[in-house]
Coordinates of C-alpha atoms in Angstrom, one line a residue:
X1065 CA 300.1 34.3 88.5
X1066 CA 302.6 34.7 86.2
X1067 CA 300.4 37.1 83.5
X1068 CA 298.5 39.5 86.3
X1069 CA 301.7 40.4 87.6
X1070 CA 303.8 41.6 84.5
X1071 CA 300.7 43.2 83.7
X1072 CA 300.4 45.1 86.8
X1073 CA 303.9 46.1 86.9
X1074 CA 304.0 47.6 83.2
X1075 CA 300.7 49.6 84.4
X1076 CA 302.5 50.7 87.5
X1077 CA 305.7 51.7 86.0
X1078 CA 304.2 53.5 83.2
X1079 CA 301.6 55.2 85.7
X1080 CA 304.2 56.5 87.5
X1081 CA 306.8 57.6 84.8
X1082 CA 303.8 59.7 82.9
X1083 CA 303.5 61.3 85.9
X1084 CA 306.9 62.6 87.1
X1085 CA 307.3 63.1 83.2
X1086 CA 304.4 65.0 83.0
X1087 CA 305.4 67.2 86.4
X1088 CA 308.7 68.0 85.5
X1089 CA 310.0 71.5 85.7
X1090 CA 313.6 73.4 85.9
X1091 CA 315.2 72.2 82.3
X1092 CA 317.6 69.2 82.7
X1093 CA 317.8 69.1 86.4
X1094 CA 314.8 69.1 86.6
X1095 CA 314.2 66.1 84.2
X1096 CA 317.1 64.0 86.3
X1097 CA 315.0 64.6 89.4
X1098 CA 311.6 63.6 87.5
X1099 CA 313.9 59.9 86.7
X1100 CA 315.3 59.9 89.6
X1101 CA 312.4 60.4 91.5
X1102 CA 310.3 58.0 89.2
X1103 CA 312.6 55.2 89.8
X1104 CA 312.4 55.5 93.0
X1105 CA 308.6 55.4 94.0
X1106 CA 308.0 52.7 91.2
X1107 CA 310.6 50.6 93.2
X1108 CA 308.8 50.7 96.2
X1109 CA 305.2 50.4 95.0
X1110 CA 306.0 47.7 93.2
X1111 CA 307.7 46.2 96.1
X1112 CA 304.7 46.8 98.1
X1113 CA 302.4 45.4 95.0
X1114 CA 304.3 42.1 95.0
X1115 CA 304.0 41.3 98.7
X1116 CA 300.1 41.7 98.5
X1117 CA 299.1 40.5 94.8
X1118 CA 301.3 37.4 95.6
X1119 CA 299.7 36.6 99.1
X1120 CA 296.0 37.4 97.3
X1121 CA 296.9 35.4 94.4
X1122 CA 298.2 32.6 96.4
X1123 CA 294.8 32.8 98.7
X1124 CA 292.8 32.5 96.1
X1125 CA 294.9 29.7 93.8
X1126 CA 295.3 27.7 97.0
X1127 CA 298.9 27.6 96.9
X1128 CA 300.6 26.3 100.1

């Protein structure tokens, strides 16, 4: 459990930080929004990640 999910996380962070890099328009506002905005959703979604790798993870390693 503890490789997958560092794994995951890196590949969601980065995922998600190319793309509101990538999107970003209006100068320097607009690059504080991108960040701001990137922060943001990667918070959540990994959040969200964690809840269901770690209840798979601990169905399938037979954790109790």
């Amino acid at each position: 459990m503890g490789l997958v999910k560092p794994l995951l996380f890196g590949f969601i962070i980065a995922t998600i930080g190319c793309y509101y890099g990538m999107t970003a328009r209006g100068g320097t506002q607009g690059v504080g929004r991108a960040t701001t905005q990137a922060v943001v959703w990667a918070s959540v979604v990994i959040l969200v990640t964690d809840f269901f790798v770690t209840k798979l993870l601990i169905s399938v390693l037979s954790y109790r």
